[in-house]
mmCIF file of C-alpha atoms in Angstrom:
data_model
loop_
_atom_site.group_PDB
_atom_site.id
_atom_site.type_symbol
_atom_site.label_atom_id
_atom_site.label_comp_id
_atom_site.label_asym_id
_atom_site.label_seq_id
_atom_site.Cartn_x
_atom_site.Cartn_y
_atom_site.Cartn_z
ATOM 1 C CA MET A 1 -0.187 0.075 -0.583
ATOM 2 C CA ASP A 2 1.215 3.199 -0.838
ATOM 3 C CA ASN A 3 0.419 6.770 0.730
ATOM 4 C CA ASN A 4 -2.412 7.694 2.533
ATOM 5 C CA LEU A 5 -2.807 10.948 1.447
ATOM 6 C CA SER A 6 -6.103 12.527 3.740
ATOM 7 C CA VAL A 7 -8.107 16.303 3.360
ATOM 8 C CA VAL A 8 -7.660 17.481 7.036
ATOM 9 C CA LEU A 9 -9.525 20.417 8.218
ATOM 10 C CA HIS A 10 -7.192 22.275 11.181
ATOM 11 C CA ALA A 11 -9.155 24.677 12.211
ATOM 12 C CA GLN A 12 -11.852 27.258 10.966
ATOM 13 C CA GLY A 13 -9.973 28.092 7.020
ATOM 14 C CA ASP A 14 -7.198 25.918 7.814
ATOM 15 C CA LEU A 15 -7.640 22.951 5.126
ATOM 16 C CA ARG A 16 -4.619 20.719 4.543
ATOM 17 C CA LEU A 17 -3.405 17.625 2.790
ATOM 18 C CA GLU A 18 -1.922 15.736 4.911
ATOM 19 C CA GLU A 19 -0.157 11.921 5.183
ATOM 20 C CA ARG A 20 -1.912 9.959 8.019
ATOM 21 C CA PRO A 21 -0.669 6.672 8.919
ATOM 22 C CA ILE A 22 -2.934 3.822 7.207
ATOM 23 C CA PRO A 23 -5.695 2.283 9.620
ATOM 24 C CA GLU A 24 -5.745 -1.322 11.026
ATOM 25 C CA PRO A 25 -8.975 -2.500 11.108
ATOM 26 C CA GLY A 26 -11.202 -3.457 13.972
ATOM 27 C CA PRO A 27 -12.729 -7.890 14.272
ATOM 28 C CA ASN A 28 -16.056 -6.083 12.563
ATOM 29 C CA ASP A 29 -14.261 -3.639 10.194
ATOM 30 C CA VAL A 30 -13.142 -3.633 7.398
ATOM 31 C CA LEU A 31 -10.329 -0.731 5.945
ATOM 32 C CA LEU A 32 -11.134 0.705 2.656
ATOM 33 C CA GLN A 33 -9.502 2.400 -0.408
ATOM 34 C CA MET A 34 -11.016 5.267 -1.069
ATOM 35 C CA HIS A 35 -12.541 5.679 -4.444
ATOM 36 C CA SER A 36 -14.695 8.411 -5.378
ATOM 37 C CA VAL A 37 -15.767 11.481 -2.899
ATOM 38 C CA GLY A 38 -18.356 13.238 -2.831
ATOM 39 C CA ILE A 39 -17.834 17.257 -1.014
ATOM 40 C CA CYS A 40 -21.423 18.615 0.455
ATOM 41 C CA GLY A 41 -22.086 21.839 1.812
ATOM 42 C CA SER A 42 -21.291 20.566 5.735
ATOM 43 C CA ASP A 43 -18.122 20.407 4.586
ATOM 44 C CA VAL A 44 -17.642 23.240 3.038
ATOM 45 C CA HIS A 45 -19.516 24.806 6.108
ATOM 46 C CA TYR A 46 -17.115 23.218 8.709
ATOM 47 C CA TRP A 47 -13.909 24.659 6.717
ATOM 48 C CA GLN A 48 -15.723 28.274 6.537
ATOM 49 C CA HIS A 49 -17.110 28.295 9.642
ATOM 50 C CA GLY A 50 -15.411 25.576 11.927
ATOM 51 C CA ARG A 51 -18.376 24.301 13.105
ATOM 52 C CA ILE A 52 -22.385 23.076 12.370
ATOM 53 C CA GLY A 53 -24.710 24.204 15.311
ATOM 54 C CA ASP A 54 -23.273 22.788 19.033
ATOM 55 C CA PHE A 55 -20.719 20.727 16.106
ATOM 56 C CA VAL A 56 -17.289 22.581 16.719
ATOM 57 C CA VAL A 57 -14.246 21.685 14.979
ATOM 58 C CA LYS A 58 -11.510 21.109 18.202
ATOM 59 C CA GLN A 59 -9.672 19.146 17.142
ATOM 60 C CA PRO A 60 -7.352 18.207 13.474
ATOM 61 C CA MET A 61 -10.577 15.858 11.750
ATOM 62 C CA VAL A 62 -10.588 14.459 8.212
ATOM 63 C CA LEU A 63 -13.719 15.917 5.944
ATOM 64 C CA GLY A 64 -15.495 13.592 4.245
ATOM 65 C CA HIS A 65 -18.537 10.902 3.938
ATOM 66 C CA GLU A 66 -20.214 10.464 0.486
ATOM 67 C CA ALA A 67 -18.062 7.968 -0.611
ATOM 68 C CA ALA A 68 -17.330 4.487 -2.342
ATOM 69 C CA GLY A 69 -14.609 2.904 -2.768
ATOM 70 C CA ARG A 70 -12.597 -1.092 -2.325
ATOM 71 C CA VAL A 71 -11.980 -3.760 0.419
ATOM 72 C CA VAL A 72 -8.530 -3.430 0.502
ATOM 73 C CA LYS A 73 -8.815 -5.564 3.984
ATOM 74 C CA VAL A 74 -11.229 -7.399 6.163
ATOM 75 C CA GLY A 75 -11.990 -7.642 10.399
ATOM 76 C CA SER A 76 -11.236 -11.429 11.686
ATOM 77 C CA ALA A 77 -15.083 -11.309 12.788
ATOM 78 C CA VAL A 78 -16.627 -9.960 8.797
ATOM 79 C CA ARG A 79 -18.361 -12.749 6.955
ATOM 80 C CA HIS A 80 -20.513 -10.955 4.481
ATOM 81 C CA LEU A 81 -17.629 -8.942 2.035
ATOM 82 C CA SER A 82 -13.922 -10.101 1.147
ATOM 83 C CA VAL A 83 -11.552 -8.282 -0.231
ATOM 84 C CA GLY A 84 -11.852 -6.168 -3.893
ATOM 85 C CA ASP A 85 -15.604 -6.345 -3.051
ATOM 86 C CA ARG A 86 -16.775 -2.172 -4.305
ATOM 87 C CA VAL A 87 -19.033 -0.968 -1.720
ATOM 88 C CA ALA A 88 -20.752 2.137 -1.030
ATOM 89 C CA VAL A 89 -20.468 3.235 2.805
ATOM 90 C CA GLU A 90 -23.441 4.839 5.428
ATOM 91 C CA PRO A 91 -21.306 7.204 7.420
ATOM 92 C CA GLY A 92 -23.483 7.172 10.220
ATOM 93 C CA VAL A 93 -22.564 4.096 12.757
ATOM 94 C CA PRO A 94 -24.323 3.997 16.274
ATOM 95 C CA ARG A 95 -21.784 3.495 19.306
ATOM 96 C CA GLU A 96 -24.617 1.959 21.804
ATOM 97 C CA MET A 97 -27.891 -0.432 21.575
ATOM 98 C CA ASP A 98 -30.370 3.097 23.228
ATOM 99 C CA GLU A 99 -33.541 3.205 22.184
ATOM 100 C CA PHE A 100 -32.991 4.346 19.231
ATOM 101 C CA PHE A 101 -31.283 1.709 17.713
ATOM 102 C CA LYS A 102 -34.533 -0.927 18.851
ATOM 103 C CA SER A 103 -36.733 1.127 17.695
ATOM 104 C CA GLY A 104 -34.788 1.028 13.575
ATOM 105 C CA ARG A 105 -34.395 5.082 13.900
ATOM 106 C CA TYR A 106 -30.795 5.056 14.717
ATOM 107 C CA ASN A 107 -29.941 8.138 12.918
ATOM 108 C CA LEU A 108 -31.600 10.004 16.233
ATOM 109 C CA SER A 109 -28.562 7.946 18.280
ATOM 110 C CA PRO A 110 -26.731 10.905 20.387
ATOM 111 C CA THR A 111 -23.309 8.685 21.080
ATOM 112 C CA ILE A 112 -23.686 8.457 17.192
ATOM 113 C CA PHE A 113 -20.161 7.649 14.945
ATOM 114 C CA PHE A 114 -20.464 10.212 11.767
ATOM 115 C CA CYS A 115 -18.062 10.645 9.806
ATOM 116 C CA ALA A 116 -16.474 14.521 9.467
ATOM 117 C CA THR A 117 -18.628 15.237 12.299
ATOM 118 C CA PRO A 118 -16.343 16.701 14.857
ATOM 119 C CA PRO A 119 -14.800 14.876 16.213
ATOM 120 C CA ASP A 120 -15.325 11.626 13.769
ATOM 121 C CA ASP A 121 -13.014 11.624 10.873
ATOM 122 C CA GLY A 122 -14.650 10.891 7.357
ATOM 123 C CA ASN A 123 -13.124 9.195 4.814
ATOM 124 C CA LEU A 124 -11.738 12.015 2.050
ATOM 125 C CA CYS A 125 -8.593 9.766 1.912
ATOM 126 C CA ARG A 126 -6.452 7.187 0.661
ATOM 127 C CA TYR A 127 -7.330 3.999 2.369
ATOM 128 C CA TYR A 128 -9.964 4.588 5.676
ATOM 129 C CA LYS A 129 -11.851 2.303 8.311
ATOM 130 C CA HIS A 130 -15.468 1.711 8.788
ATOM 131 C CA SER A 131 -17.744 -0.894 10.481
ATOM 132 C CA ALA A 132 -18.446 -3.426 7.530
ATOM 133 C CA ASN A 133 -22.002 -3.607 8.412
ATOM 134 C CA PHE A 134 -22.105 -0.344 7.000
ATOM 135 C CA CYS A 135 -20.510 -0.760 4.201
ATOM 136 C CA TYR A 136 -22.639 -1.351 1.005
ATOM 137 C CA LYS A 137 -21.434 -4.095 -1.962
ATOM 138 C CA LEU A 138 -22.385 -2.315 -4.732
ATOM 139 C CA PRO A 139 -23.375 -4.665 -7.713
ATOM 140 C CA ASP A 140 -21.019 -3.811 -10.638
ATOM 141 C CA HIS A 141 -23.020 -2.147 -13.237
ATOM 142 C CA VAL A 142 -23.376 0.170 -10.726
ATOM 143 C CA THR A 143 -20.609 2.758 -10.395
ATOM 144 C CA PHE A 144 -18.410 4.051 -7.244
ATOM 145 C CA GLU A 145 -19.350 7.350 -8.045
ATOM 146 C CA GLU A 146 -22.665 6.421 -8.189
ATOM 147 C CA GLY A 147 -22.033 4.891 -4.162
ATOM 148 C CA ALA A 148 -20.827 7.236 -3.433
ATOM 149 C CA LEU A 149 -23.653 9.497 -4.814
ATOM 150 C CA ILE A 150 -26.260 6.665 -2.258
ATOM 151 C CA GLU A 151 -25.114 9.335 0.404
ATOM 152 C CA PRO A 152 -27.211 12.475 -0.882
ATOM 153 C CA LEU A 153 -29.281 10.332 -2.409
ATOM 154 C CA SER A 154 -30.491 9.100 1.048
ATOM 155 C CA VAL A 155 -31.340 12.071 2.493
ATOM 156 C CA GLY A 156 -34.085 11.964 -0.450
ATOM 157 C CA ILE A 157 -35.114 9.176 0.442
ATOM 158 C CA HIS A 158 -35.431 9.309 4.413
ATOM 159 C CA ALA A 159 -37.226 12.759 3.397
ATOM 160 C CA CYS A 160 -39.659 11.241 1.029
ATOM 161 C CA ARG A 161 -41.037 8.512 3.451
ATOM 162 C CA ARG A 162 -41.431 10.803 6.437
ATOM 163 C CA ALA A 163 -43.733 12.911 3.957
ATOM 164 C CA GLY A 164 -45.320 9.536 2.431
ATOM 165 C CA VAL A 165 -44.219 10.333 -0.614
ATOM 166 C CA THR A 166 -46.983 7.946 -2.928
ATOM 167 C CA LEU A 167 -48.540 6.953 -6.359
ATOM 168 C CA GLY A 168 -50.265 10.449 -7.100
ATOM 169 C CA THR A 169 -48.194 13.068 -4.265
ATOM 170 C CA THR A 170 -48.594 16.385 -6.226
ATOM 171 C CA VAL A 171 -44.836 17.521 -3.695
ATOM 172 C CA LEU A 172 -43.857 21.138 -3.710
ATOM 173 C CA VAL A 173 -39.306 21.325 -3.504
ATOM 174 C CA CYS A 174 -37.575 24.342 -2.299
ATOM 175 C CA GLY A 175 -34.353 24.752 -2.839
ATOM 176 C CA SER A 176 -32.909 23.037 -6.372
ATOM 177 C CA GLY A 177 -29.076 21.925 -4.781
ATOM 178 C CA PRO A 178 -27.759 18.862 -4.940
ATOM 179 C CA ILE A 179 -30.368 17.924 -2.356
ATOM 180 C CA GLY A 180 -33.664 19.407 -3.593
ATOM 181 C CA LEU A 181 -32.466 17.132 -7.128
ATOM 182 C CA VAL A 182 -32.524 14.589 -4.885
ATOM 183 C CA CYS A 183 -35.307 14.952 -3.120
ATOM 184 C CA LEU A 184 -36.837 15.429 -6.992
ATOM 185 C CA LEU A 185 -35.512 12.387 -8.365
ATOM 186 C CA VAL A 186 -36.526 9.921 -5.248
ATOM 187 C CA ALA A 187 -39.839 11.623 -4.880
ATOM 188 C CA LYS A 188 -40.534 10.884 -8.506
ATOM 189 C CA ALA A 189 -39.091 7.483 -8.188
ATOM 190 C CA MET A 190 -41.856 6.495 -6.126
ATOM 191 C CA GLY A 191 -44.863 7.851 -7.858
ATOM 192 C CA ALA A 192 -45.332 11.052 -7.464
ATOM 193 C CA SER A 193 -47.858 12.699 -10.225
ATOM 194 C CA LEU A 194 -46.360 16.511 -10.419
ATOM 195 C CA VAL A 195 -42.999 18.373 -8.840
ATOM 196 C CA ALA A 196 -42.414 21.349 -9.194
ATOM 197 C CA ILE A 197 -39.449 22.650 -7.684
ATOM 198 C CA THR A 198 -38.350 26.637 -6.787
ATOM 199 C CA ASP A 199 -34.747 27.317 -7.546
ATOM 200 C CA LEU A 200 -33.496 31.381 -7.390
ATOM 201 C CA SER A 201 -30.459 29.803 -10.120
ATOM 202 C CA SER A 202 -32.191 29.864 -13.365
ATOM 203 C CA GLU A 203 -28.412 27.264 -14.047
ATOM 204 C CA ARG A 204 -29.951 24.889 -11.064
ATOM 205 C CA LEU A 205 -33.240 25.131 -12.586
ATOM 206 C CA LYS A 206 -32.089 23.968 -15.738
ATOM 207 C CA MET A 207 -30.759 21.197 -14.284
ATOM 208 C CA ALA A 208 -34.110 20.300 -12.419
ATOM 209 C CA GLU A 209 -35.840 19.666 -15.998
ATOM 210 C CA GLN A 210 -33.127 18.358 -16.876
ATOM 211 C CA LEU A 211 -33.592 15.906 -14.038
ATOM 212 C CA GLY A 212 -37.735 15.244 -14.469
ATOM 213 C CA ALA A 213 -38.835 18.469 -12.856
ATOM 214 C CA ASP A 214 -42.885 18.711 -14.228
ATOM 215 C CA PHE A 215 -42.577 22.696 -13.096
ATOM 216 C CA ALA A 216 -39.140 24.749 -12.147
ATOM 217 C CA LEU A 217 -40.120 28.315 -10.857
ATOM 218 C CA MET A 218 -37.731 31.095 -10.622
ATOM 219 C CA VAL A 219 -37.868 32.968 -7.010
ATOM 220 C CA LYS A 220 -36.457 36.389 -6.400
ATOM 221 C CA ARG A 221 -35.184 37.060 -2.432
ATOM 222 C CA GLU A 222 -37.866 40.250 -2.773
ATOM 223 C CA ASP A 223 -41.167 37.749 -3.801
ATOM 224 C CA SER A 224 -43.357 37.224 -0.762
ATOM 225 C CA ALA A 225 -43.897 33.988 0.972
ATOM 226 C CA GLN A 226 -47.455 33.992 -0.166
ATOM 227 C CA GLU A 227 -46.908 35.407 -3.497
ATOM 228 C CA VAL A 228 -44.491 32.851 -4.604
ATOM 229 C CA ALA A 229 -47.657 29.829 -2.856
ATOM 230 C CA GLY A 230 -49.465 31.241 -4.961
ATOM 231 C CA ARG A 231 -47.759 30.951 -8.119
ATOM 232 C CA VAL A 232 -47.038 27.290 -7.229
ATOM 233 C CA ALA A 233 -50.609 26.480 -6.388
ATOM 234 C CA GLY A 234 -50.889 28.043 -10.029
ATOM 235 C CA VAL A 235 -48.616 26.279 -11.968
ATOM 236 C CA LEU A 236 -49.999 22.730 -10.203
ATOM 237 C CA GLY A 237 -53.459 23.697 -10.455
ATOM 238 C CA SER A 238 -53.932 23.421 -6.859
ATOM 239 C CA GLN A 239 -52.203 22.984 -3.808
ATOM 240 C CA PRO A 240 -49.238 20.498 -2.690
ATOM 241 C CA HIS A 241 -49.932 17.233 -1.046
ATOM 242 C CA VAL A 242 -46.072 17.600 0.157
ATOM 243 C CA THR A 243 -43.535 20.445 0.602
ATOM 244 C CA ILE A 244 -39.429 19.697 0.783
ATOM 245 C CA GLU A 245 -37.827 22.606 2.616
ATOM 246 C CA CYS A 246 -34.471 22.850 1.090
ATOM 247 C CA THR A 247 -33.235 25.859 1.545
ATOM 248 C CA GLY A 248 -33.403 26.456 5.553
ATOM 249 C CA ALA A 249 -34.566 30.522 4.705
ATOM 250 C CA GLU A 250 -36.742 31.790 6.278
ATOM 251 C CA SER A 251 -39.170 32.988 3.729
ATOM 252 C CA SER A 252 -39.059 29.858 2.247
ATOM 253 C CA VAL A 253 -40.130 27.932 5.535
ATOM 254 C CA GLN A 254 -43.013 30.758 5.191
ATOM 255 C CA THR A 255 -43.542 29.702 1.210
ATOM 256 C CA ALA A 256 -44.272 25.784 2.330
ATOM 257 C CA ILE A 257 -46.120 25.721 4.825
ATOM 258 C CA TYR A 258 -48.742 28.617 2.865
ATOM 259 C CA VAL A 259 -48.431 26.466 -0.045
ATOM 260 C CA THR A 260 -48.852 23.199 1.092
ATOM 261 C CA ARG A 261 -52.395 22.027 1.051
ATOM 262 C CA SER A 262 -54.863 22.206 3.883
ATOM 263 C CA GLY A 263 -54.225 17.878 5.627
ATOM 264 C CA GLY A 264 -51.015 17.808 3.830
ATOM 265 C CA VAL A 265 -46.513 17.370 4.732
ATOM 266 C CA VAL A 266 -44.629 19.616 5.040
ATOM 267 C CA VAL A 267 -40.566 18.331 5.528
ATOM 268 C CA LEU A 268 -38.063 20.207 6.892
ATOM 269 C CA VAL A 269 -34.556 19.471 5.401
ATOM 270 C CA GLY A 270 -32.907 22.468 4.603
ATOM 271 C CA LEU A 271 -31.124 24.151 7.623
ATOM 272 C CA GLY A 272 -31.180 27.585 8.764
ATOM 273 C CA ALA A 273 -31.146 30.174 11.480
ATOM 274 C CA GLU A 274 -32.242 28.553 14.795
ATOM 275 C CA MET A 275 -35.281 30.751 15.485
ATOM 276 C CA ALA A 276 -37.313 31.650 12.289
ATOM 277 C CA SER A 277 -40.306 33.867 12.272
ATOM 278 C CA VAL A 278 -43.503 31.697 11.032
ATOM 279 C CA PRO A 279 -47.057 30.834 9.891
ATOM 280 C CA LEU A 280 -48.048 28.337 12.731
ATOM 281 C CA VAL A 281 -51.220 29.425 13.134
ATOM 282 C CA ASN A 282 -52.343 28.267 9.382
ATOM 283 C CA ALA A 283 -49.931 24.912 9.875
ATOM 284 C CA ALA A 284 -52.468 24.435 12.458
ATOM 285 C CA VAL A 285 -56.001 25.173 12.138
ATOM 286 C CA ARG A 286 -55.419 23.552 8.330
ATOM 287 C CA GLU A 287 -53.962 20.259 9.933
ATOM 288 C CA VAL A 288 -50.956 21.083 8.210
ATOM 289 C CA ASP A 289 -48.191 19.081 9.450
ATOM 290 C CA ILE A 290 -44.216 20.296 9.849
ATOM 291 C CA ARG A 291 -41.625 16.983 9.851
ATOM 292 C CA GLY A 292 -38.175 17.443 10.736
ATOM 293 C CA VAL A 293 -35.374 15.263 9.174
ATOM 294 C CA PHE A 294 -31.717 14.516 10.407
ATOM 295 C CA ARG A 295 -30.048 12.539 7.482
ATOM 296 C CA TYR A 296 -31.519 8.898 7.667
ATOM 297 C CA CYS A 297 -31.392 5.875 8.219
ATOM 298 C CA ASN A 298 -32.435 1.961 6.518
ATOM 299 C CA THR A 299 -31.813 4.078 3.845
ATOM 300 C CA TRP A 300 -28.960 2.808 1.557
ATOM 301 C CA PRO A 301 -30.601 -1.531 0.603
ATOM 302 C CA MET A 302 -33.291 1.516 -1.442
ATOM 303 C CA ALA A 303 -31.342 3.552 -3.565
ATOM 304 C CA ILE A 304 -28.799 0.550 -4.178
ATOM 305 C CA ALA A 305 -32.018 -1.139 -5.649
ATOM 306 C CA MET A 306 -33.130 2.644 -7.248
ATOM 307 C CA LEU A 307 -29.466 2.701 -8.623
ATOM 308 C CA ALA A 308 -29.322 -0.829 -9.944
ATOM 309 C CA SER A 309 -32.804 -0.868 -11.370
ATOM 310 C CA GLY A 310 -31.900 2.109 -13.206
ATOM 311 C CA LYS A 311 -35.332 4.111 -11.158
ATOM 312 C CA VAL A 312 -33.218 6.476 -10.854
ATOM 313 C CA ASN A 313 -29.868 8.278 -12.523
ATOM 314 C CA VAL A 314 -27.657 10.235 -10.522
ATOM 315 C CA LYS A 315 -25.189 10.346 -12.809
ATOM 316 C CA PRO A 316 -26.084 14.175 -14.350
ATOM 317 C CA LEU A 317 -25.583 15.106 -10.994
ATOM 318 C CA VAL A 318 -21.279 15.128 -10.559
ATOM 319 C CA THR A 319 -20.487 18.566 -12.527
ATOM 320 C CA HIS A 320 -16.941 18.328 -11.240
ATOM 321 C CA ARG A 321 -13.959 15.599 -10.615
ATOM 322 C CA PHE A 322 -10.612 16.289 -9.293
ATOM 323 C CA PRO A 323 -7.815 14.015 -7.890
ATOM 324 C CA LEU A 324 -7.086 14.104 -4.018
ATOM 325 C CA GLU A 325 -4.101 16.026 -4.571
ATOM 326 C CA GLU A 326 -6.048 19.138 -6.406
ATOM 327 C CA ALA A 327 -8.511 19.023 -2.754
ATOM 328 C CA GLY A 328 -7.849 22.961 -2.225
ATOM 329 C CA GLN A 329 -9.516 23.533 -5.619
ATOM 330 C CA ALA A 330 -12.590 21.192 -5.750
ATOM 331 C CA PHE A 331 -13.004 22.642 -2.264
ATOM 332 C CA GLU A 332 -13.330 26.541 -3.461
ATOM 333 C CA THR A 333 -15.166 25.161 -6.737
ATOM 334 C CA THR A 334 -17.465 24.159 -4.278
ATOM 335 C CA ARG A 335 -17.440 27.087 -1.977
ATOM 336 C CA LEU A 336 -18.513 29.231 -4.802
ATOM 337 C CA GLY A 337 -21.464 27.360 -5.721
ATOM 338 C CA HIS A 338 -20.115 26.243 -9.369
ATOM 339 C CA GLY A 339 -22.088 23.072 -10.580
ATOM 340 C CA VAL A 340 -23.870 20.988 -9.040
ATOM 341 C CA LYS A 341 -21.849 17.930 -7.122
ATOM 342 C CA VAL A 342 -17.903 17.652 -6.874
ATOM 343 C CA MET A 343 -16.152 14.092 -7.001
ATOM 344 C CA LEU A 344 -12.977 13.536 -5.350
ATOM 345 C CA LYS A 345 -11.107 10.973 -6.942
ATOM 346 C CA CYS A 346 -9.035 9.097 -4.442
ATOM 347 C CA ASP A 347 -7.448 6.485 -6.358
ATOM 348 C CA LYS A 348 -4.053 7.204 -8.218
ATOM 349 C CA ASN A 349 -4.932 4.451 -10.303
ATOM 350 C CA ASP A 350 -8.252 4.780 -10.994
ATOM 351 C CA GLN A 351 -9.993 7.873 -11.413
ATOM 352 C CA GLU A 352 -12.191 6.856 -13.778
ATOM 353 C CA PRO A 353 -15.754 7.417 -12.155
#
């Protein structure tokens, strides 16, 4: 094995490429040679601000949590994976069998390990060790990049499940960034009859239309929430059953509540300010349910099935690729909002998708 070049955040604004020791897998772990790792908005946020909410970078941390790689070493107790297997990595691994684990909602466990969330290291490196139970074998015709994109795709699956999207549901997605786009893809795959999507950027809306949005609405910062809600209901022909809010912007959350039909569901995926002014009484008297989303749970098998069957195509989301050595440029590209998904290629000898 060669070196273990890693992308390490030391403190706010201090991102470095450095050599780290190659880890030794424990009995229930596998050692992976990383292949493709996507850059997420949260990686950039930690780099720029040194924290997200209560999660504060206090010591050097390897970034990256949207990942796929190849098994190069297998722990003594692992039976379902072998050297050479190509796998997608689920970055959240529960540390204890608490009530959330037992009820199948392990994403809510307060002690969960999660890649690139302080103080836990991520997998933007050449070699990475992970719990074998949270590595999922990829079918031969599913690429490493598709495997890495299962992480954002999982947010879409979890959001659509929480919203109850099913055959015939009409949906509004607020925000056409990577997460808004995967919510669009999943809603369509789960049978939504019409999906409208909003954004400030015409470029992003163009991509949404290419990915199957029925209506793409350009909004402006100065638009009032009720005005946008009226436009959305106008193009859909009626108020949507479900609104999936992916921006975290206060005005967009307001729009989500106003636009959703009585008895419907608003799912909050995007994270904004801790406090927000929203029309709660409007939601209450119309029995509009407001549901939170925190990451995902039990989504990797469904995501792999969606990709393997061709029900969902995430390939167009990858707009930029950089070798691991050019991580600085890759992060800058993401920070500037260029393209949709920036992918880092961690295997020097295989830079293919």
